[in-house]
Coordinates of C-alpha atoms and ligand atoms in Angstrom, one line a residue:
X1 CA 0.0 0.0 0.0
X2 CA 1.6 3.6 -0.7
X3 CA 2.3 6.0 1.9
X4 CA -0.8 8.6 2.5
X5 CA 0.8 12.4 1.5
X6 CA 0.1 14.9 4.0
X7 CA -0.9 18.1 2.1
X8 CA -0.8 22.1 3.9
X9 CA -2.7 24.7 1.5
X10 CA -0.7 28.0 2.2
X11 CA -3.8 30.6 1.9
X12 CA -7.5 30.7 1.7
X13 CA -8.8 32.0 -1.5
X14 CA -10.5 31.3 -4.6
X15 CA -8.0 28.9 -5.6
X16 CA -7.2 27.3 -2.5
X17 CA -11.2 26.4 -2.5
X18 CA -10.7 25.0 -6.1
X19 CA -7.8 23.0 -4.8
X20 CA -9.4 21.4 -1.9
X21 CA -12.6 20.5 -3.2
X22 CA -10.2 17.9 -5.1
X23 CA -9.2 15.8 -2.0
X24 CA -12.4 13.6 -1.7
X25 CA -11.3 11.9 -5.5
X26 CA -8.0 11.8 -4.1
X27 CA -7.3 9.1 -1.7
X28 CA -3.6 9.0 -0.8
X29 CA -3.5 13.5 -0.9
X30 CA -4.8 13.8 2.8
X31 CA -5.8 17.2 3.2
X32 CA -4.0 18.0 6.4
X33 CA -3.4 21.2 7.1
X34 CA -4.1 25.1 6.0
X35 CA -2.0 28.1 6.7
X36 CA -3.5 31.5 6.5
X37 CA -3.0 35.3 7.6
X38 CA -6.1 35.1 9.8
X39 CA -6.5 32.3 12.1
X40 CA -10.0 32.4 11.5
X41 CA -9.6 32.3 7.6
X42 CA -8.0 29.1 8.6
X43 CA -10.2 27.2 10.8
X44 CA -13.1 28.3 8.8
X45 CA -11.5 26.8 5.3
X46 CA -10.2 23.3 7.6
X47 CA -13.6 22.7 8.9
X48 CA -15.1 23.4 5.1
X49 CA -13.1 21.1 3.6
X50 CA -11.9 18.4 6.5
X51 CA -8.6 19.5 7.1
X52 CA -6.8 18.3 10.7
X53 CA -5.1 21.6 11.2
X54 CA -5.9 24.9 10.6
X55 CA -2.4 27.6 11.4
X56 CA -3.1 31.8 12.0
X57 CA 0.3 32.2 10.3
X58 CA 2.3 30.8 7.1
X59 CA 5.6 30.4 9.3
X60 CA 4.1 28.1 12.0
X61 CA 2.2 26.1 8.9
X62 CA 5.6 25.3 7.8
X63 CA 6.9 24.6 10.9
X64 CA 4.3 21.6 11.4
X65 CA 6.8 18.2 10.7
X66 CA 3.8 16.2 9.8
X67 CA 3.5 18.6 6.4
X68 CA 4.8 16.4 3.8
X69 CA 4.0 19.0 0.8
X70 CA 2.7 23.0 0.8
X71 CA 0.5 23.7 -2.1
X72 CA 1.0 27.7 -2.5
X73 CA -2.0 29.4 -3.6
X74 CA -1.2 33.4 -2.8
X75 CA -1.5 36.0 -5.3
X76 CA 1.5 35.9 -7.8
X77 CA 3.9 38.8 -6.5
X78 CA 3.9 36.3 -2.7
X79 CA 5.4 33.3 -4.7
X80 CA 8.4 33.9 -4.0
X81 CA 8.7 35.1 -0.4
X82 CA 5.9 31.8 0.1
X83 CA 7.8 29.6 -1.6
X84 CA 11.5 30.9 -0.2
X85 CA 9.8 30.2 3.7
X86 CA 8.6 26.7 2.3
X87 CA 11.8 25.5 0.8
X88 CA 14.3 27.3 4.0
X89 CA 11.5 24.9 6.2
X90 CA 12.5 21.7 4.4
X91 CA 8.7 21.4 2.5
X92 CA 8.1 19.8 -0.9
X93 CA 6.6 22.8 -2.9
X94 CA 3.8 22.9 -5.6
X95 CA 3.1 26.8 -6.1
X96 CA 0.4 27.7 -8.6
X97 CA 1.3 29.9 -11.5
X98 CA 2.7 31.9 -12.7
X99 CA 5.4 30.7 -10.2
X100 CA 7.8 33.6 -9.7
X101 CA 7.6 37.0 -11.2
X102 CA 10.6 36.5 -13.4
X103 CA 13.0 34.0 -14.0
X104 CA 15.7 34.7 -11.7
X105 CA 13.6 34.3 -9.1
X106 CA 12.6 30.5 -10.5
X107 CA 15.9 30.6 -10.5
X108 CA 16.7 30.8 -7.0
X109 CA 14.0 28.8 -5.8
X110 CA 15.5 25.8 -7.7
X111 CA 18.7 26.2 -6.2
X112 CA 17.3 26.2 -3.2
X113 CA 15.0 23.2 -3.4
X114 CA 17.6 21.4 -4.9
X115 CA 20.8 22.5 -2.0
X116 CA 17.3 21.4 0.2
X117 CA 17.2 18.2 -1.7
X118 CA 13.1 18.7 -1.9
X119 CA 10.3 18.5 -4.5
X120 CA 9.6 22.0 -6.2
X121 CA 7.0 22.4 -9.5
X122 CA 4.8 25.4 -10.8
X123 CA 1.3 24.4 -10.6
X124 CA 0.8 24.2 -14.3
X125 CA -2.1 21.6 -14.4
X126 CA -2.7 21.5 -18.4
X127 CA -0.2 19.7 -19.9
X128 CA -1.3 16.9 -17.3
X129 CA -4.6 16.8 -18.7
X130 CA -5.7 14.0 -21.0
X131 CA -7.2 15.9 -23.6
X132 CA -3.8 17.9 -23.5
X133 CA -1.8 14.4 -24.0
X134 CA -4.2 13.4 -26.7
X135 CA -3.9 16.6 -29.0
X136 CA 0.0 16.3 -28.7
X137 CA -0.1 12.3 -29.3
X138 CA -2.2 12.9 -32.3
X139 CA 0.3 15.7 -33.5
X140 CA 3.2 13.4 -32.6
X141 CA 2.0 10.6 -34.6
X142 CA 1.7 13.3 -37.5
X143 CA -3.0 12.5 -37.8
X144 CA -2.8 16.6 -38.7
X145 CA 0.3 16.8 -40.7
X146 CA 3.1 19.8 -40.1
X147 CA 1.7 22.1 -37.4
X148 CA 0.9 25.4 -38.8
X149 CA -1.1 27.7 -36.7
X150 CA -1.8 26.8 -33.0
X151 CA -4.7 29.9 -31.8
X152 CA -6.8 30.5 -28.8
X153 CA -8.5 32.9 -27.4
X154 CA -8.0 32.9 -23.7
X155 CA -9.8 36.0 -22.1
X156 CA -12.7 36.6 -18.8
X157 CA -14.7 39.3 -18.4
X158 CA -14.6 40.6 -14.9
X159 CA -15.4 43.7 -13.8
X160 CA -12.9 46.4 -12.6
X161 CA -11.1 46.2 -9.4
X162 CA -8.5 47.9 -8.5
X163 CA -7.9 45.8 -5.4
X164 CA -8.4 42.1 -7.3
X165 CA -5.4 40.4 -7.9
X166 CA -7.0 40.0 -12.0
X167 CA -6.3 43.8 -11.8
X168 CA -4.1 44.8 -9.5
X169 CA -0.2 44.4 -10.4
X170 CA 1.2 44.4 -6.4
X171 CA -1.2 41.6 -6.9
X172 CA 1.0 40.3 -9.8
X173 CA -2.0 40.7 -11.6
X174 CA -1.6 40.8 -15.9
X175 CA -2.4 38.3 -19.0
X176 CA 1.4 37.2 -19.1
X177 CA 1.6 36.0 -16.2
X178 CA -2.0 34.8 -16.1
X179 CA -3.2 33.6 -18.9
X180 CA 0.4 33.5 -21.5
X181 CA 1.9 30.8 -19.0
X182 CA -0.8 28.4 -20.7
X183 CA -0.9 29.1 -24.1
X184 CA 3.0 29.4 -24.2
X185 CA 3.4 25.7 -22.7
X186 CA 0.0 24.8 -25.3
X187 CA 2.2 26.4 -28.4
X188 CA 5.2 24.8 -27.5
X189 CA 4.1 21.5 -26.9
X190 CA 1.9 21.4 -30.3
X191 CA 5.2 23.1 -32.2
X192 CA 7.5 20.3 -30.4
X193 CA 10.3 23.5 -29.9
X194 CA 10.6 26.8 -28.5
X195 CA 9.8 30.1 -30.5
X196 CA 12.0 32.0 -32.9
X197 CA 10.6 35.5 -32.4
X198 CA 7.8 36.7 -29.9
X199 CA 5.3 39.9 -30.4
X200 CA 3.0 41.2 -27.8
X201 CA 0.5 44.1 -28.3
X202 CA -1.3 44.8 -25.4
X203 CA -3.1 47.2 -23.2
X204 CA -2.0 48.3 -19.5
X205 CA -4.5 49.1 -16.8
X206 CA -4.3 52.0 -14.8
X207 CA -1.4 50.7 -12.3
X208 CA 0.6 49.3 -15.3
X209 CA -0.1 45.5 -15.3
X210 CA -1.6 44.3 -19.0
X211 CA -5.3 44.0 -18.9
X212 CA -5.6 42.6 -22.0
X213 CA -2.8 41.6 -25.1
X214 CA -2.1 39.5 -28.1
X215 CA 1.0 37.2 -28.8
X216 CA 2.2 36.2 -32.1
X217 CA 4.9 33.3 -32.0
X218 CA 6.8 32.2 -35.1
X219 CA 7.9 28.5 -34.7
X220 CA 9.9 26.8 -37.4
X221 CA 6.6 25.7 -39.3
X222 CA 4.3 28.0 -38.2
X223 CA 2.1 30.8 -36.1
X224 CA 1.0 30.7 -32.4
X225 CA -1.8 33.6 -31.9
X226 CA -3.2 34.3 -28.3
X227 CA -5.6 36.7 -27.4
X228 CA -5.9 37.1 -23.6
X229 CA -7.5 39.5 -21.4
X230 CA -10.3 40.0 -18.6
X231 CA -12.0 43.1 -20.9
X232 CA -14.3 40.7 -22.6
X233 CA -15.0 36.9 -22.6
X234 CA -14.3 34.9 -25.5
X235 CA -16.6 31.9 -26.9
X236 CA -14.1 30.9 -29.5
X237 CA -12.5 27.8 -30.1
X238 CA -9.4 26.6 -29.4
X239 CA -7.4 25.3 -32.7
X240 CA -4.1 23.3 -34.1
X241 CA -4.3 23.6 -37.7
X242 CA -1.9 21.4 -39.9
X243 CA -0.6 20.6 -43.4
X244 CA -3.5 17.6 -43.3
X245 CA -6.6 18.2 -41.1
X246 CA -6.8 20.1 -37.7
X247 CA -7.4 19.2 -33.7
X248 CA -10.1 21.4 -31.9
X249 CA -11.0 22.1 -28.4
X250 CA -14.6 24.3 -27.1
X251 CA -12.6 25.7 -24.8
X252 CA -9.2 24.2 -23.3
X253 CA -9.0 26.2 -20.4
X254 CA -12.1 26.5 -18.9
X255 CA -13.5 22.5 -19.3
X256 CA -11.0 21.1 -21.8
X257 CA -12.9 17.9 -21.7
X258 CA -13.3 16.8 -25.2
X259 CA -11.4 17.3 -28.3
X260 CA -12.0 16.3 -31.7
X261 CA -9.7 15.6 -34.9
X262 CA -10.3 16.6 -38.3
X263 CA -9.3 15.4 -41.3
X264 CA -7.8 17.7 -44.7
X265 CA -11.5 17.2 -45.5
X266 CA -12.4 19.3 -42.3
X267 CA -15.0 16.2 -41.1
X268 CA -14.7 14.7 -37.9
X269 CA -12.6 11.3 -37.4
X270 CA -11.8 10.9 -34.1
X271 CA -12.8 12.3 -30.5
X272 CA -11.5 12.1 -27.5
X273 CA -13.0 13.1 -24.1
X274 CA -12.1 13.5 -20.2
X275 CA -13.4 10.3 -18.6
X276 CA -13.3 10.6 -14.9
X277 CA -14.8 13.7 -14.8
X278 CA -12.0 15.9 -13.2
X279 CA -10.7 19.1 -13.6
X280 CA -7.1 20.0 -14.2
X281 CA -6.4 20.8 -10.8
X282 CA -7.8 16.9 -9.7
X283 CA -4.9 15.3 -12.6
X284 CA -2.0 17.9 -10.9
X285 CA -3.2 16.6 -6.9
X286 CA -3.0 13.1 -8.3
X287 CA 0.3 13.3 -9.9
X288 CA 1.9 15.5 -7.8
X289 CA 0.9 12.5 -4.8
X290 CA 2.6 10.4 -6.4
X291 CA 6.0 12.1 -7.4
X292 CA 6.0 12.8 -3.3
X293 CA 5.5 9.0 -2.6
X294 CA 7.9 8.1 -5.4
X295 CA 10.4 10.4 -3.5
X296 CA 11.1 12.8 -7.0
X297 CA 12.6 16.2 -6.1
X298 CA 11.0 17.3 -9.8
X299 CA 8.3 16.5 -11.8
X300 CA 8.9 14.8 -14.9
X301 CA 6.8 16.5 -17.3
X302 CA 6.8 19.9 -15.4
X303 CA 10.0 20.2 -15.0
X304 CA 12.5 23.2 -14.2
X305 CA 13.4 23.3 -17.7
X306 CA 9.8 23.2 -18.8
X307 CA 9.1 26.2 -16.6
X308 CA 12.6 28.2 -17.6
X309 CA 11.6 28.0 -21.4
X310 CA 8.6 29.7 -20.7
X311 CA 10.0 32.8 -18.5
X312 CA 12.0 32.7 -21.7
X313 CA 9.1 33.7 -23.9
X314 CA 7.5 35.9 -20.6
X315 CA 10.5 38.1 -19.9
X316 CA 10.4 39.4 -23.9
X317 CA 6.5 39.7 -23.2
X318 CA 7.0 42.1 -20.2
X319 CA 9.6 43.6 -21.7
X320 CA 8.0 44.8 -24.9
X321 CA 4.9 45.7 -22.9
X322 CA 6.5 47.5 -20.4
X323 CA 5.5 45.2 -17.6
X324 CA 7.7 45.7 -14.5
X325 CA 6.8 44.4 -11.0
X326 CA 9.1 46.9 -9.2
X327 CA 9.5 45.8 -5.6
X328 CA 8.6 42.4 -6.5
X329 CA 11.1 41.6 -8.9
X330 CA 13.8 41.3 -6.7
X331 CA 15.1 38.7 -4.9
Ligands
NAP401 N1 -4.3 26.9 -11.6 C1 -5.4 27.6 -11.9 O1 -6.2 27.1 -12.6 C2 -5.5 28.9 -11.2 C3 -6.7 29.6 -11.3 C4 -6.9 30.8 -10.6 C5 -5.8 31.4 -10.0 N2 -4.6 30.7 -10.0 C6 -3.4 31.3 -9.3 O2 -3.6 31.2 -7.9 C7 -3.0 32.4 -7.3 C8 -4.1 33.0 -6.4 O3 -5.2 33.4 -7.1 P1 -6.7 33.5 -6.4 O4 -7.6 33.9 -7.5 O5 -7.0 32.3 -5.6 O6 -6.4 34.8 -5.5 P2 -7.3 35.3 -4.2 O7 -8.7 34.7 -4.3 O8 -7.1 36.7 -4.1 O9 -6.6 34.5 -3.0 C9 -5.3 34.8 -2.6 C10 -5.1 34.4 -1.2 O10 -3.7 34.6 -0.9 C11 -3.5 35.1 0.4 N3 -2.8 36.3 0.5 C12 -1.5 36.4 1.0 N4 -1.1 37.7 0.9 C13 -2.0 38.4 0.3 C14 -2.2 39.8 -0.1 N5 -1.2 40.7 0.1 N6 -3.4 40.1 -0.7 C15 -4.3 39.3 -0.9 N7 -4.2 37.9 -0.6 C16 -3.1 37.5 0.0 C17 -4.9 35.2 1.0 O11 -5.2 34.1 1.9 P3 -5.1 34.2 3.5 O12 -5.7 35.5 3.8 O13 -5.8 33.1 3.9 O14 -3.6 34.2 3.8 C18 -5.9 35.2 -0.2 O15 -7.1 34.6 0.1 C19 -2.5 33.3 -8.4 O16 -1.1 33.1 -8.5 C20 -3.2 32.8 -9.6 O17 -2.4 33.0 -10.8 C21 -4.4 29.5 -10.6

C-alpha cells in the first residue's frame, strides 16, 4: 500500500477552494493542514473542507513536521517570499502559477529546493490533462500533418477592481503571467520547440499590469496567436491547424474535456473526451501524490526546464509591454 501524502494549502482563496474541493477523488492526498494570515480564515477553510489543522500564520504552517507537501495558492507577486519560507522549512513545494515573477527568481528557488534536496513544480495543471496528451499524441503521430497555426483565445470578463489580484499588479496581476503561461506551454508543446521571435500588443490598466494583449509566436513551421484578457469573454475555439486536417477544443482552459480531430476534409474522425470527470487541478493533486510518494525532487513533465523556457518567452513579453513588477522583482 503507498504512503498517505500529507498536504498544507498556504492561503485561503478562490484557488485554495478550487484545490481542496479535489481531495475527496483523491485518496492517498490527505488534506492535512491550512496556513493562513487570519486564524479564523483558517479554521473556517479546515472545517469546510476536512482539514486536521488549521495555522493563523504561514511560518508556523511550515513549521508543522507532519507537512509532507505545501501547495501555495497566494497572489502571484507572494510566490516567492511563500515559496522561499517553504523551501528554507524543508517542505516539498507545488506553487500555482505563474510561479515567480521572473525567471531569476525560478531561479533561486530551484537552487534552493535542490541544496534542500526537496520536490519543487509550478502548478501548471494543463499539460497533465488527458485531452492535452491526446492533442500532442495525435500531433506526434503526424494525424494533422506539419503544425501550422496553433490559436486560442483565452480572455474573462470581470469587472474592474483595482484591489483584485485580475487587476491589480502588487497583486501580480496581468495576462502574461496569467493567462500567457498556458498558451506558451500549449504552443510549445503542439510546435514540439521553443519560438523563434515573440510579439506582444497589449493594453496596460491603470497601475501598469496588461489587462488585455495578443502574442504572435513564429515557430519553425508556423504561427501561435493568443488573445488574452479579462476586458471581454471569449466563446471561441481553441485550434491546431496542420498541413493535413486540424485538432479542436470548445474551450481548453475552462473545461477542456473533449477534443475532436479533423481530417484535410475538415470532417470529424476521431474524439476524444475526459473520462473521470476531473478538472485539471484533480490530474495535478493526483500526480503530484505520487512524485512525493515516489520520493522525486522534480516533476517529470513539469519540470525546471519546462518552466525556464517559458519565463524565456515571458521576460520578452513584459519587456515589450512595459511590464515591471518593481518591488517584486527582486530577490
Ligand atoms: N491553476 C489555476 O487554474 C489557477 C486559477 C486561478 C488562480 N490561479 C493562481 O492562484 C493564485 C491565487 O489566485 P486566487 O484567484 O486564488 O487569489 P485570491 O482569491 O485573491 O486569494 C489569494 C489568497 O492569498 C492570500 N494572500 C496572501 N497575501 C495576500 C495579499 N497581500 N493580498 C491578498 N491575498 C493575500 C490570502 O489568503 P489568506 O488571507 O488566507 O492568507 C488570499 O485569500 C495566483 O497566483 C493565480 O495566478 C491559478
Amino acid at each position: 500500500m503507498s504512503k498517505k501524502i500529507n498536504w498544507a494549502i498556504l492561503s485561503t482563496g478562490r484557488i485554495a477552494h478550487e484545490f481542496a474541493e479535489c481531495f475527496p477523488k483523491h485518496p492517498d492526498a490527505v488534506p492535512y493542514a491550512v496556513g493562513s494570515r487570519s486564524l479564523e480564515k483558517a479554521e473556517a477553510f479546515a472545517k469546510e473542507f476536512g482539514f486536521q489543522k488549521a495555522y493563523g500564520s504561514y511560518e508556523e504552517l511550515v513549521s508543522d513536521p507532519d507537512v509532507d507537501i505545501v501547495y501555495i495558492g497566494t497572489p502571484t507577486t507572494m510566490h516567492y517570499e511563500n515559496a522561499k519560507l517553504c523551501l528554507e522549512a524543508g517542505k516539498n513545494v507545488l506553487c500555482e502559477k505563474a510561479v515567480t515573477v521572473n525567471k531569476k527568481q525560478f531561479e533561486a528557488l530551484c537552487d534552493l529546493a535542490k541544496k534542500k534536496d526537496v520536490f519543487f513544480m509550478e502548478a501548471m495543471w494543463l499539460p497533465l490533462h488527458p485531452t492535452f496528451i491526446k492533442a500532442s499524441q495525435w500531433v506526434r503521430e503526424g494525424r494533422i500533418g506539419e503544425v501550422q497555426i496553433v490559436k486560442a483565445e483565452h480572455a474573462f470578463e470581470h469587472p474592474y477592481d483595482p484591489t483584485d489580484r485580475g487587476f491589480s499588479k502588487k497583486l501580480g496581476a496581468g495576462t502574461i503571467l496569467d493567462l500567457g503561461v498556458y498558451n506558451f506551454a500549449f504552443a510549445d508543446e503542439m510546435f514540439g520547440t521553443t519560438p523563434d521571435k515573440v510579439n506582444i500588443i497589449g493594453r496596460l490598466g491603470p497601475d501598469g499590469a496588461d489587462i488585455d494583449s495578443q502574442v504572435q509566436l513564429l515557430y519553425p513551421t508556423g504561427y501561435a496567436i493568443f488573445t488574452m484578457g479579462y476586458a471581454f469573454t471569449t466563446k471561441a475555439n481553441t485550434v491546431i491547424a496542420g498541413s493535413k486536417g486540424k485538432i479542436q477544443y470548445e474551450d481548453i482552459y475552462t473545461g477542456a474535456k473533449d477534443v475532436y480531430l479533423y481530417n484535410d476534409r475538415m470532417e470529424i474522425v476521431e474524439t476524444y473526451s475526459e473520462e473521470k470527470g476531473w478538472v485539471g487541478l484533480d490530474y495535478e493533486l493526483e500526480s503530484v501524490t505520487e512524485c512525493i510518494q515516489k520520493g522525486l525532487k522534480m516533476h517529470p513533465v513539469i519540470t525546471w526546464d519546462h518552466t525556464l523556457e517559458m519565463f524565456d518567452i515571458i521576460e520578452i513579453c513584459k519587456a515589450q509591454l512595459g511590464v515591471d513588477y518593481e518591488e517584486y522583482e527582486l530577490l
